Coordinates of C-alpha atoms and ligand atoms in Angstrom, one line a residue:
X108 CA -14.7 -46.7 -45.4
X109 CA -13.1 -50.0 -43.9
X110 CA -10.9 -51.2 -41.6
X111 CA -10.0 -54.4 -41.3
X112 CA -6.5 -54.2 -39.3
X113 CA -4.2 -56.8 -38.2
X114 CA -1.1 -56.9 -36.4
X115 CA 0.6 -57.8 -39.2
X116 CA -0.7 -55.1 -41.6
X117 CA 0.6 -53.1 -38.6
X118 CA 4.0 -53.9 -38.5
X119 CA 4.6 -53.7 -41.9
X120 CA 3.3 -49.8 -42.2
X121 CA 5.1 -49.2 -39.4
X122 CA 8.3 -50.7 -40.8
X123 CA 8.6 -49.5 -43.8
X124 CA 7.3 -45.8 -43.3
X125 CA 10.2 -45.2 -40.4
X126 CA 7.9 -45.7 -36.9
X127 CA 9.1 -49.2 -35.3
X128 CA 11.5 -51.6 -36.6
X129 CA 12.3 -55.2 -35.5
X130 CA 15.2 -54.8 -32.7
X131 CA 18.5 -56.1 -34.0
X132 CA 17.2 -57.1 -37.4
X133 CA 20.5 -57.1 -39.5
X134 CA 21.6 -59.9 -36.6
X135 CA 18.5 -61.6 -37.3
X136 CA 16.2 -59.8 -34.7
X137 CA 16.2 -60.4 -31.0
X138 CA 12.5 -61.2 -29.8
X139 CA 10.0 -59.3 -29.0
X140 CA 12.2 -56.3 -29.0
X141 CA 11.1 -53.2 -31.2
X142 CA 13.2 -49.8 -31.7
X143 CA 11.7 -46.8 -32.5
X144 CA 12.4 -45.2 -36.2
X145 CA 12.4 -41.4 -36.7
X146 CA 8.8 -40.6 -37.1
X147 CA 7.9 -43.5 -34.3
X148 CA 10.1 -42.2 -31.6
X149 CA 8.6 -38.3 -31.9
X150 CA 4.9 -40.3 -31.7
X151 CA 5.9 -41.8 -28.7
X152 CA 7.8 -38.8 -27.2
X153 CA 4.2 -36.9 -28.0
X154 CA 2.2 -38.9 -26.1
X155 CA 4.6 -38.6 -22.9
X156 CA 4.1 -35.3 -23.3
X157 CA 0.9 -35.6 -23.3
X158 CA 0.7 -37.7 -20.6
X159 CA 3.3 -35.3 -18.4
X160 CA 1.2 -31.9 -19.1
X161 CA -2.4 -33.8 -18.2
X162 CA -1.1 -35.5 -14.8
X163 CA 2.2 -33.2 -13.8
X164 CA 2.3 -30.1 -15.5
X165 CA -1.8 -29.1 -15.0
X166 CA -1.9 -30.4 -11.4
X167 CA -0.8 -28.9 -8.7
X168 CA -0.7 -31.7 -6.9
X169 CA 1.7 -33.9 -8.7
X170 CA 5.3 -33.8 -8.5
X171 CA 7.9 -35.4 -11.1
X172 CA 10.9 -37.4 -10.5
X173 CA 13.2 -39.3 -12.6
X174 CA 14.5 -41.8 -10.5
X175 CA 17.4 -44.3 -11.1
X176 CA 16.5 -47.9 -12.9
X177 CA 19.1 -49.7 -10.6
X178 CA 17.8 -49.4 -7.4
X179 CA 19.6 -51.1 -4.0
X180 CA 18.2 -54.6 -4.3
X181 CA 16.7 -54.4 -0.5
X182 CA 14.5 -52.4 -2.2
X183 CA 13.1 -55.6 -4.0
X184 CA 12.7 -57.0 -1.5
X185 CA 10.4 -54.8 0.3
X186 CA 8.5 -54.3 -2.7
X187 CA 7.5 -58.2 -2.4
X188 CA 9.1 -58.4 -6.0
X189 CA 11.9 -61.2 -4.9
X190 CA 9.8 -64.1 -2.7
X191 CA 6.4 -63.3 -4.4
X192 CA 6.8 -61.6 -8.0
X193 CA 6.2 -63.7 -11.0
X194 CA 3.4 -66.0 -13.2
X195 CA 2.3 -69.0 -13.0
X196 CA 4.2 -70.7 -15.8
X197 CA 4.1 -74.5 -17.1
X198 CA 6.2 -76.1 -19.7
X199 CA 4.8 -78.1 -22.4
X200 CA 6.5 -82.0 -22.0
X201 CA 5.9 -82.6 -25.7
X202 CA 6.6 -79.3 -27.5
X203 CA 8.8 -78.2 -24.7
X204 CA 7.2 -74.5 -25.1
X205 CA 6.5 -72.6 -22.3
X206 CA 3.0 -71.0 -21.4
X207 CA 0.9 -68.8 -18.8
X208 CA -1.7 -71.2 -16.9
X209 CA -3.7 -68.0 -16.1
X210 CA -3.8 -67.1 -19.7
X211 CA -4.5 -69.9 -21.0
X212 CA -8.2 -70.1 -18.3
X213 CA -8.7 -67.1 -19.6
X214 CA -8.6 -67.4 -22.6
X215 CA -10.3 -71.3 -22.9
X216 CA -12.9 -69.4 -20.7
X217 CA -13.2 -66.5 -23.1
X218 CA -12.6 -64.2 -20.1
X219 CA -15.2 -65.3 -17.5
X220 CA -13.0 -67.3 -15.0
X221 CA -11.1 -65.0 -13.2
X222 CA -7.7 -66.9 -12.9
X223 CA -5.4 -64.1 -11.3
X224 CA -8.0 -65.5 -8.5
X225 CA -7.0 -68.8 -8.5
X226 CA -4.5 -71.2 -6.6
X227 CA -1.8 -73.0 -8.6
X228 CA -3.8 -76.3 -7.5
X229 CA -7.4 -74.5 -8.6
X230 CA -5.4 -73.7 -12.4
X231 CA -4.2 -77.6 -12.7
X232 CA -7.6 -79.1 -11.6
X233 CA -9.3 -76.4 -14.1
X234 CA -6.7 -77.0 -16.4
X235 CA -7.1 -80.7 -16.3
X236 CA -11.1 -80.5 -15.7
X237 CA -11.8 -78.4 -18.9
X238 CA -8.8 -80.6 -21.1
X239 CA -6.9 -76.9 -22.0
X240 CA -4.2 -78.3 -24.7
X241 CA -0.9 -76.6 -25.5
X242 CA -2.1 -73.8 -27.8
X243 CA 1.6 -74.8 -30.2
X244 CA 1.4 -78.7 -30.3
X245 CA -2.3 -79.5 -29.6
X246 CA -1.2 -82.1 -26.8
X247 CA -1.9 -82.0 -23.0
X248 CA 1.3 -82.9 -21.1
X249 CA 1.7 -80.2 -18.6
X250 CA 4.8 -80.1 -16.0
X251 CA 3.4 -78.7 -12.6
X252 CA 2.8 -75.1 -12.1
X253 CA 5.2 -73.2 -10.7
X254 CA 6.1 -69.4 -10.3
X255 CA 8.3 -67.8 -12.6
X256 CA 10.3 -64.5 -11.5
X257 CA 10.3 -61.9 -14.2
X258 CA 12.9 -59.7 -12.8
X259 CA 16.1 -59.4 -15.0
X260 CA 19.1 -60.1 -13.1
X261 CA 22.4 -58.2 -13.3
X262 CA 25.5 -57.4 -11.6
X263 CA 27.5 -54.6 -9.7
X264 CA 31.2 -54.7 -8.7
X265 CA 34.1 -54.7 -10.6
X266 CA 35.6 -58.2 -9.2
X267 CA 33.7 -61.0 -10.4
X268 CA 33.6 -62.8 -7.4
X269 CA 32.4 -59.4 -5.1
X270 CA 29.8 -59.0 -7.5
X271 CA 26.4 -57.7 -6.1
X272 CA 23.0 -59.2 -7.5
X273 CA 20.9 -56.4 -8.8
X274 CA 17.9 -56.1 -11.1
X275 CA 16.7 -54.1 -13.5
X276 CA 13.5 -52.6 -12.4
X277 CA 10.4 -54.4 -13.2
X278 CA 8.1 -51.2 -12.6
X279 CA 8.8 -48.0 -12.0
X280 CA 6.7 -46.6 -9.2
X281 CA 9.5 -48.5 -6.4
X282 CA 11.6 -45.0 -7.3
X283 CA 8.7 -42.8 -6.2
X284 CA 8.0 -45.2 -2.8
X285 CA 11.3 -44.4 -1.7
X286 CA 11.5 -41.1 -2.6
X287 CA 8.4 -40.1 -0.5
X288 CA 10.3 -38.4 1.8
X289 CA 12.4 -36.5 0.0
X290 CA 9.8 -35.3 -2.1
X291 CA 7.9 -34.2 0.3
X292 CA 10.3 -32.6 2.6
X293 CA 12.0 -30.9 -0.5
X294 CA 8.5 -30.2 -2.1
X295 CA 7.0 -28.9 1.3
X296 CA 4.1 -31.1 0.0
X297 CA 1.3 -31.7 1.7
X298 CA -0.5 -34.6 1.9
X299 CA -2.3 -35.3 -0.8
X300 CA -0.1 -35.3 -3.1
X301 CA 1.2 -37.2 -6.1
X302 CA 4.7 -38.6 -7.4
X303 CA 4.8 -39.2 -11.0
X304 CA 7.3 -40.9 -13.3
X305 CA 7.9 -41.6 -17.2
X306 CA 10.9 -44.4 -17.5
X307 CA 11.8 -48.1 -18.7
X308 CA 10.7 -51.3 -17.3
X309 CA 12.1 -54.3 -17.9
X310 CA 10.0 -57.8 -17.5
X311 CA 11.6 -61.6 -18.6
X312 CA 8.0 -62.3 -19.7
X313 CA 6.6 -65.9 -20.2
X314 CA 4.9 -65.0 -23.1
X315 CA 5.8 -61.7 -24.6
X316 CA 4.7 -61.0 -28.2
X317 CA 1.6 -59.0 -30.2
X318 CA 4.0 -56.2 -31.2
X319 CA 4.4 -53.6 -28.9
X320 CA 1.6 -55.2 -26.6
X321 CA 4.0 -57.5 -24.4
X322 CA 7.7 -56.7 -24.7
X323 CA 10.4 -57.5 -22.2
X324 CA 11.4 -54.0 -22.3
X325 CA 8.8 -51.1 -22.4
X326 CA 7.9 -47.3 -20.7
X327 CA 5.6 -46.9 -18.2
X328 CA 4.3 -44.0 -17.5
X329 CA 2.6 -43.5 -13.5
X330 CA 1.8 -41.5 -10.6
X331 CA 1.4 -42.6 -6.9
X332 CA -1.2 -40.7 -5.1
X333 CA -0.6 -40.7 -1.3
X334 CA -3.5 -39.8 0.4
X335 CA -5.5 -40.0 3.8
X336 CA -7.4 -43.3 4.0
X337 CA -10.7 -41.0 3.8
X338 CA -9.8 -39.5 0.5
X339 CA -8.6 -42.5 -1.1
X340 CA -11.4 -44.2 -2.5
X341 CA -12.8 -40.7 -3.9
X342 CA -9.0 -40.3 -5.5
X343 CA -9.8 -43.6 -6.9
X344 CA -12.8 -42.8 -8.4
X345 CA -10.8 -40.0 -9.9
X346 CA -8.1 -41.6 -11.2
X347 CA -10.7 -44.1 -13.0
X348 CA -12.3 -40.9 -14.7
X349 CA -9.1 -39.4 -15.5
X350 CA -7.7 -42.4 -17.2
X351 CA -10.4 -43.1 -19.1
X352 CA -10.9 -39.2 -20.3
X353 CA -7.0 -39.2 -21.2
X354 CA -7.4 -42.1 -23.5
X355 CA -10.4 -40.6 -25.2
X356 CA -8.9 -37.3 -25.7
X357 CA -5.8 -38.9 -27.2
X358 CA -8.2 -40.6 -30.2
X359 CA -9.1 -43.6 -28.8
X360 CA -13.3 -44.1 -29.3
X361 CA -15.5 -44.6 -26.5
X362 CA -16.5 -48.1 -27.9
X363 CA -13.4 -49.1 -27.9
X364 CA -12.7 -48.9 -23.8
X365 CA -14.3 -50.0 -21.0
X366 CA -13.7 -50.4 -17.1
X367 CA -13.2 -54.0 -15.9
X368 CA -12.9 -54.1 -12.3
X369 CA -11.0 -56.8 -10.3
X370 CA -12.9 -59.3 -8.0
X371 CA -9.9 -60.7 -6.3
X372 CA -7.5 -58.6 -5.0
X373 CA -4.2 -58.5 -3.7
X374 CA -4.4 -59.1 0.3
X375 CA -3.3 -55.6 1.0
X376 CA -5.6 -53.7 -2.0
X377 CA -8.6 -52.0 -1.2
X378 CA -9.9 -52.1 -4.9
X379 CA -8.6 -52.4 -8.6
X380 CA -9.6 -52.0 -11.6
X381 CA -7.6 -52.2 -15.7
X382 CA -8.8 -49.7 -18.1
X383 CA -9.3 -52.5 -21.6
X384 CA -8.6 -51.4 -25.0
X385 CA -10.8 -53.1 -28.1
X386 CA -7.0 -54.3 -29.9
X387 CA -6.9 -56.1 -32.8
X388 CA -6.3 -59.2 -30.4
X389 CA -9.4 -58.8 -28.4
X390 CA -10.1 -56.8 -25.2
X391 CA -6.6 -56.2 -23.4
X392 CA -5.1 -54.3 -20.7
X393 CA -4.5 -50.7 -21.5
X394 CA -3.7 -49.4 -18.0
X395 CA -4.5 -50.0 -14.3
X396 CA -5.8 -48.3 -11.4
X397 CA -5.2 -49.6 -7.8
X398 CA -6.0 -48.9 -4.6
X399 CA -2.7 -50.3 -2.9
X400 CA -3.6 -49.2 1.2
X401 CA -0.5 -48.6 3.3
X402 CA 1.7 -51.7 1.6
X403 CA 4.2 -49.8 0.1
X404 CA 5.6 -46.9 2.5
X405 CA 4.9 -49.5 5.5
X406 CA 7.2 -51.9 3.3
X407 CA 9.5 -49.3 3.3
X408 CA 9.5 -48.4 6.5
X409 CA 10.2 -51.6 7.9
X410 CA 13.1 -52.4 5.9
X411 CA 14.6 -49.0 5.5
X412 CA 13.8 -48.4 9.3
X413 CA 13.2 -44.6 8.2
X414 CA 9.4 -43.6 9.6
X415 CA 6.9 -42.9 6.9
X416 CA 4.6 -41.6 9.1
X417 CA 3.3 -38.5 8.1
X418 CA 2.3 -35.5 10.6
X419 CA -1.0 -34.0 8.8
X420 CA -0.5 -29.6 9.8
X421 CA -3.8 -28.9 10.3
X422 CA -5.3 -31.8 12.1
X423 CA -2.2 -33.2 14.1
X424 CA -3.2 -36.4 13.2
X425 CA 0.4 -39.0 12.2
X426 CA -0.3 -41.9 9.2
X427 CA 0.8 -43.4 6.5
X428 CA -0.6 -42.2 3.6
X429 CA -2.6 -44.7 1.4
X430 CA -1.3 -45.0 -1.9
X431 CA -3.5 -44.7 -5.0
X432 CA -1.5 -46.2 -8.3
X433 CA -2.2 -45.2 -12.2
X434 CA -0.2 -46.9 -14.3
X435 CA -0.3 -47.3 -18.2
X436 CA 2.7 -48.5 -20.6
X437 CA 3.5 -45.9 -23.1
X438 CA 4.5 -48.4 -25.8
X439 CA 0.8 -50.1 -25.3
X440 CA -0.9 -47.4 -25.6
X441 CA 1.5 -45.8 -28.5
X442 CA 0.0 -49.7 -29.9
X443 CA -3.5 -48.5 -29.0
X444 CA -3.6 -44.9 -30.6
X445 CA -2.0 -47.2 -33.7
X446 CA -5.0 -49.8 -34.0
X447 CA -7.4 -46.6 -33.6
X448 CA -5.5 -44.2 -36.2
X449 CA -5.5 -46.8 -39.0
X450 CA -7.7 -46.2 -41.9
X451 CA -7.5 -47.8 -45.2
X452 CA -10.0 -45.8 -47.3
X453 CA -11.3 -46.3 -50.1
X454 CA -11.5 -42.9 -52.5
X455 CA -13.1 -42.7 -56.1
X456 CA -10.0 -44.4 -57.7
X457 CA -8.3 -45.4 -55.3
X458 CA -7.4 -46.7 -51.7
X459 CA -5.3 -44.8 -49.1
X460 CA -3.9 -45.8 -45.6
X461 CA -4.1 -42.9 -43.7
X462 CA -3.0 -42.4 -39.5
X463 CA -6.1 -40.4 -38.3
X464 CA -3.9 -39.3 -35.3
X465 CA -4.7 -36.5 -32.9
X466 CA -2.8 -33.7 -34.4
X467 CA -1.0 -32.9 -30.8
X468 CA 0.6 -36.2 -31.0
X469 CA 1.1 -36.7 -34.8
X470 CA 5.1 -37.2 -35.0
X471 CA 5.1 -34.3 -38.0
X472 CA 2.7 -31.7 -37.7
X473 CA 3.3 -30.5 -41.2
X474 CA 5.0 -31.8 -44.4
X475 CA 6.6 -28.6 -46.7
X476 CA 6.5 -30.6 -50.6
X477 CA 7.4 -27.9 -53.3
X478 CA 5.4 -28.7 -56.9
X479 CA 8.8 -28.8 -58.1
X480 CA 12.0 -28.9 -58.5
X481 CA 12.7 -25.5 -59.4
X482 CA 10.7 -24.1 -55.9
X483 CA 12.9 -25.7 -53.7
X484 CA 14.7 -22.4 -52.7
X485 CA 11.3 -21.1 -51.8
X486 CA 10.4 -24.3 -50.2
X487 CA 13.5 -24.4 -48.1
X488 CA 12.8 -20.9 -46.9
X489 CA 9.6 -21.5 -45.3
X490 CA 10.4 -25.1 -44.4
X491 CA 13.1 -23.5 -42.4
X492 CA 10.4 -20.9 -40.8
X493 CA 8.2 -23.9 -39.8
X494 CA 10.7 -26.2 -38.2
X495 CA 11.9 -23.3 -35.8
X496 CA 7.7 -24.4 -34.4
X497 CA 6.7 -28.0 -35.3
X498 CA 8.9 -30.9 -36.0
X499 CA 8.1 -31.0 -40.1
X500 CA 8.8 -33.0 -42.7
X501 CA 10.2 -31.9 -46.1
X502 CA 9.9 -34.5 -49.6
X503 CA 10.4 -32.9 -52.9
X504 CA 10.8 -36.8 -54.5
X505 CA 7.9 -38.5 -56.9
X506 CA 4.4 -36.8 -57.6
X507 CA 2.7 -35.0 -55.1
X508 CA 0.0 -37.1 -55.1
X509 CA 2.6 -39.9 -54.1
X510 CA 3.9 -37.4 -51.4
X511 CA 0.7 -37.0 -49.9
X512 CA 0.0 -40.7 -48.9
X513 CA 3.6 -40.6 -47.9
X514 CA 2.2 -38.4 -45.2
X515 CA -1.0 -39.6 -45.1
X516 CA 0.8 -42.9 -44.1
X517 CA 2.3 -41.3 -41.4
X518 CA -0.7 -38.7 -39.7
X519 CA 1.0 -35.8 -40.6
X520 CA -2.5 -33.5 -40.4
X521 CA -1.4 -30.5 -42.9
X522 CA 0.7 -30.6 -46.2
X523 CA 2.2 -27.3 -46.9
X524 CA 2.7 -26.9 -50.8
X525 CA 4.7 -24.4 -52.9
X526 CA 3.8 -23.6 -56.2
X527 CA 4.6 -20.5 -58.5
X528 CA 2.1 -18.7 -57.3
X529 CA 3.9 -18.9 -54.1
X530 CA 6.7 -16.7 -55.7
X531 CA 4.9 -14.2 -56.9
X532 CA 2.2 -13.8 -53.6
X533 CA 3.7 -15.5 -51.2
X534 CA 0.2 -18.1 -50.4
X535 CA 0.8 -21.6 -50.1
X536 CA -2.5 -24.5 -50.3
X537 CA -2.5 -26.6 -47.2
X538 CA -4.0 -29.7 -47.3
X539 CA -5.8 -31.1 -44.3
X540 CA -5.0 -35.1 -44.0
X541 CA -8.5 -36.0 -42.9
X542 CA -10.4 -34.0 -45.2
X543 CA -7.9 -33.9 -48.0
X544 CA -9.6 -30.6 -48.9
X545 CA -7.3 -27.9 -49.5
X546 CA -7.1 -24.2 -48.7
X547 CA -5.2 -21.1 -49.8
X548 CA -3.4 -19.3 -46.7
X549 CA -0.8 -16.7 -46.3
X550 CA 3.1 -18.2 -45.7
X551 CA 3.0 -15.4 -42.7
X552 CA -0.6 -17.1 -41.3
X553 CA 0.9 -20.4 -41.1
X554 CA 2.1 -20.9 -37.9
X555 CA -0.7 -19.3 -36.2
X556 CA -2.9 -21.6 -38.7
X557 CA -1.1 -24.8 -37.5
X558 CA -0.4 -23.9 -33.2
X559 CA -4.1 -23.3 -33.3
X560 CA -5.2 -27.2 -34.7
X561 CA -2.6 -29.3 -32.8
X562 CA -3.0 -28.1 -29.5
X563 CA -3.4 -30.9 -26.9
X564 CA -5.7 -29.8 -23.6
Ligands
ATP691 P1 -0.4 -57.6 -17.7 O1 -1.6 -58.2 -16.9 O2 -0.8 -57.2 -19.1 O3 0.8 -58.5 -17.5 P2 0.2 -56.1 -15.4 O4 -1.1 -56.1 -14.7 O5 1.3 -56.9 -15.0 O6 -0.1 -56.3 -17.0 P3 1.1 -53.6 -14.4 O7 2.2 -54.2 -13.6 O8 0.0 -53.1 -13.6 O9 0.7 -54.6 -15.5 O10 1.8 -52.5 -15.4 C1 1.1 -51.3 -15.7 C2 1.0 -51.1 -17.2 O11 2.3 -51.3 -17.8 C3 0.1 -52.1 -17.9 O12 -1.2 -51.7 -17.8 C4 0.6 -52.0 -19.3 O13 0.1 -50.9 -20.0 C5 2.1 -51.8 -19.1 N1 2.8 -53.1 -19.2 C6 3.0 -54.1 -18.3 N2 3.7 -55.1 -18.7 C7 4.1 -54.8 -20.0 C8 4.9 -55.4 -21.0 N3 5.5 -56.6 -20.8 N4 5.0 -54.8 -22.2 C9 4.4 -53.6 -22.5 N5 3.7 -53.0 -21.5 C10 3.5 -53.5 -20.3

C-alpha cells in the first residue's frame, strides 16, 4: 500500500470526481476561493453534523444559535477586532509580493521560535539577524512591519453618502458573546453552560492558499463555554480531550495529531493551546482551544453598558463567567479527513484511489449499479427504497468494475448491485469499499445492513 499525497493530486480528485471546484473558474478563478460540488458539499454538511450531535445535540449543556454574520460594528470594536486585529505583514521592495513576518520565523526556524511572541521590532531584528529572503524572488528588501486588518469591509444604507461601515465577521463566536443573555434568560441556563455555532467567516488573509487550508472565506464551527473561574481550567482540560477524541473518531490517526500548547499568550488568556494536523504541508493548525478569562462579556459589558454579571442560584455569588473557546474550521478539517482518506492502492493488476472515509460522513453511503441495462427497472426500485434512508448514488454507465472506482474515488463504503438473480430472489451482492469483498444480502435487509455500519457516536 502507498500513499504519497500532494496537494495537487488532491485537487485534481477532487475536481474532477464532483467534491470542490476552483471558485469562478469559467471567469478564470477568483483566488483562493473553492465551491463545493455535489458529493463535496454532503461531505462537508456530514461532518457538521457530526460536529453538532457530539458538542450540541449529546450535551446537555450546550445550546445552539445561528446568529447574524453582520453584526452592529460597535461590536468590533469591543471584540478588539478594529484597533488590534490583524498580522504582521511586509511587502517585498523587489518582487512587490506580500508576506507574513511571523510565518516566515517560523518557518526559517522550522517551528522552534515562537513568533506570535514576538514584537514587530523582535521579527525585523530576527528577520534581518538570520538573513530570511522573500520566499518568491530570493532577495531581502523588506518595507517595515506593519499590522494588516483582515476584516472585510462593507456597507449599509441605501444613500451612498449615509452609508454605515460594517464588516463581515471575521469569527463567529462575537454572535454567541452578545447573545449570552438572551440565551441564558430564554434557556433558563445555568452557569456552566455552553453557546455553540456552525457559520461563515470571512478573513482578507495575507497569505491564503494550500487549498482549503487558508481561504478568505471558510466555516467555523465553535462553542463558548462560560464557566466559574474554578471550573475553567478543568473545562479546558476537557475541551483539549474532546477535541482531540472528535478528530480521531472522525478518521483522522493518532500519529497524525498532536497538542501544541502556546507559550505566549494574549494579555487577557489564562492558557491556549492548537490541536496540529500531520497535512501534506507539514504540521498545521487544525483547531484551537483557549482559555479567554473574563475578556469578552466584560468587553461587552462595557460597551453595550448591559451587566453580564451573572447571579450563581445556589451560592448567591455575582461574576462574569470565564469563557472557555473551541474552535475548528470545517473546511480545514473537511481538508484534513481528505489527506487522511486518500489511498492509492496497489491491487494484483492494478492501482485504485480509494477515500477510506468514516462511513458516517462518507457523502453517499451506498451506490445502487445494475449489471445491466436491462435491470434498471429493478434497480430503480430499490434505489428508490434506499434514498428514502441514505443519500445514494445510482451509475448504470461503463463496466462495473469502472463503476466501482467511480465510488471507490469518492468513499462511498457499500455498492449495491443487481443482477438477474435479483429478479428471480430478490438478493443483491454488496460490496464493501475497504475490503472490496462482497456479500449476498436480502433487498429487505438492506437498510438495517447499511444504518447499522454508518452510524456516527
Ligand atoms: P491561523 O493561525 O491558522 O491563522 P487562527 O489562530 O487565526 O488560525 P482562529 O482564529 O483561532 O485561527 O480560528 C479557529 C479555526 O478556524 C482555526 O483553527 C482554523 O481551523 C479555522 N481557520 C482560521 N482561519 C482560517 C482560514 N483563513 N481558512 C480556513 N480556516 C481557517
Amino acid at each position: 500500500m502507498e500513499n504519497k499525497l500532494t496537494m495537487e493530486k488532491l485537487v485534481a480528485l477532487c475536481k474532477n470526481r464532483g467534491i470542490i471546484f476552483p471558485g469562478s473558474e469559467i471567469y478564470g478563478g477568483f483566488a483562493n476561493t473553492w465551491d463545493f460540488g455535489p458529493v463535496g458539499v454532503e461531505l462537508k454538511n456530514n461532518i457538521k453534523r457530526a460536529w453538532w450531535k457530539r458538542f450540541v445535540q449529546e450535551d446537555p449543556l450546550t445550546y445552539g444559535v445561528d446568529a447574524a454574520i453582520l453584526m452592529n460594528p460597535i461590536v468590533w470594536e469591543a471584540s478588539g477586532h478594529v484597533a488590534n486585529f490583524g498580522d504582521p505583514k511586509m511587502d517585498c521592495k523587489n518582487c512587490k509580493t506580500r508576506h507574513r513576518a511571523d510565518t516566515l520565523i517560523e518557518k526559517h526556524s522550522k517551528g522552534t521560535v515562537a513568533a506570535e511572541a514576538m514584537t514587530n521590532e523582535e521579527m525585523e531584528k530576527y528577520i534581518e539577524e538570520h538573513d530570511i529572503k522573500c520566499p518568491n524572488c530570493g532577495k531581502r528588501d523588506w518595507t517595515p512591519i506593519r499590522k494588516f486588518n483582515p476584516m472585510f469591509v462593507t456597507s449599509r444604507g441605501t444613500l451612498e453618502e449615509d452609508a454605515d461601515k460594517v464588516y463581515l465577521r471575521p469569527e463567529t463566536c462575537q454572535g454567541e458573546y452578545i447573545n449570552f443573555l438572551n440565551v441564558q434568560r430564554s434557556a433558563r441556563a445555568k452557569v456552566p453552560f455552553a453557546i455553540a455555532q456552525i457559520g461563515k467567516s470571512f478573513r482578507n488573509e495575507i497569505t491564503p492558499g494550500n487549498f482549503l487550508f487558508r481561504t478568505i472565506e471558510f466555516e467555523q464551527m465553535e462553542l463558548q463555554m462560560f464557566c466559574h473561574e474554578k471550573d475553567s481550567m478543568n473545562f479546558y482540560q476537557n475541551y483539549k480531550e474532546r477535541a482531540l477524541n472528535f478528530a480521531k473518531d472522525l478518521g483522522l490517526n493518532e500519529e497524525h495529531l498532536r497538542f501544541h500548547d502556546h507559550d505566549k499568550l494574549a494579555h487577557y488568556a489564562k492558557a491556549a493551546c492548537d490541536i496540529q494536523y500531520l497535512f501534506p504541508i507539514g504540521w498545521q493548525e487544525l483547531n484551537g482551544i483557549h482559555h479567554r478569562g473574563t475578556w469578552d462579556l466584560s468587553r461587552h459589558q462595557e460597551y453595550s453598558g448591559k451587566s453580564m454579571l451573572y447571579l450563581d442560584p445556589f451560592t448567591n455569588e455575582k461574576f462574569i463567567p470565564n469563557v472557555i473557546e473551541y474552535s475548528i474550521g470545517a473546511d480545514r478539517l473537511t481538508l484534513a479527513i481528505l489527506c487522511e482518506a486518500y489511498e492509492e492502492e496497489k491491487l494484483e493488476n492494478d492501482t485504485r484511489i480509494v477515500l477510506h472515509l468514516h462511513p458516517a460522513i462518507a457523502p453517499y453511503k451506498v451506490a445502487v449499479l445494475p449489471l445491466q441495462k436491462n435491470l434498471n427497472e429493478k434497480a430503480k426500485e430499490i434505489y428508490n427504497i434506499l434514498n428514502k434512508e441514505f443519500m445514494c448514488d445510482y451509475d448504470d454507465a461503463g463496466s462495473i468494475g469502472k463503476r466501482y472506482r467511480r465510488q471507490d474515488e469518492i468513499g462511498t463504503p457499500f455498492c449495491v448491485t443487481i443482477d438477474f438473480d435479483t429478479l428471480e430472489d430478490n438478493s443483491v451482492t454488496v460490496r464493501d469499499r475497504d475490503s472490496m469483498q462482497q456479500i449476498r444480502i436480502k433487498k429487505d435487509e438492506l437498510i438495517d445492513y447499511i444504518s447499522k455500519k454508518i452510524k456516527f457516536n
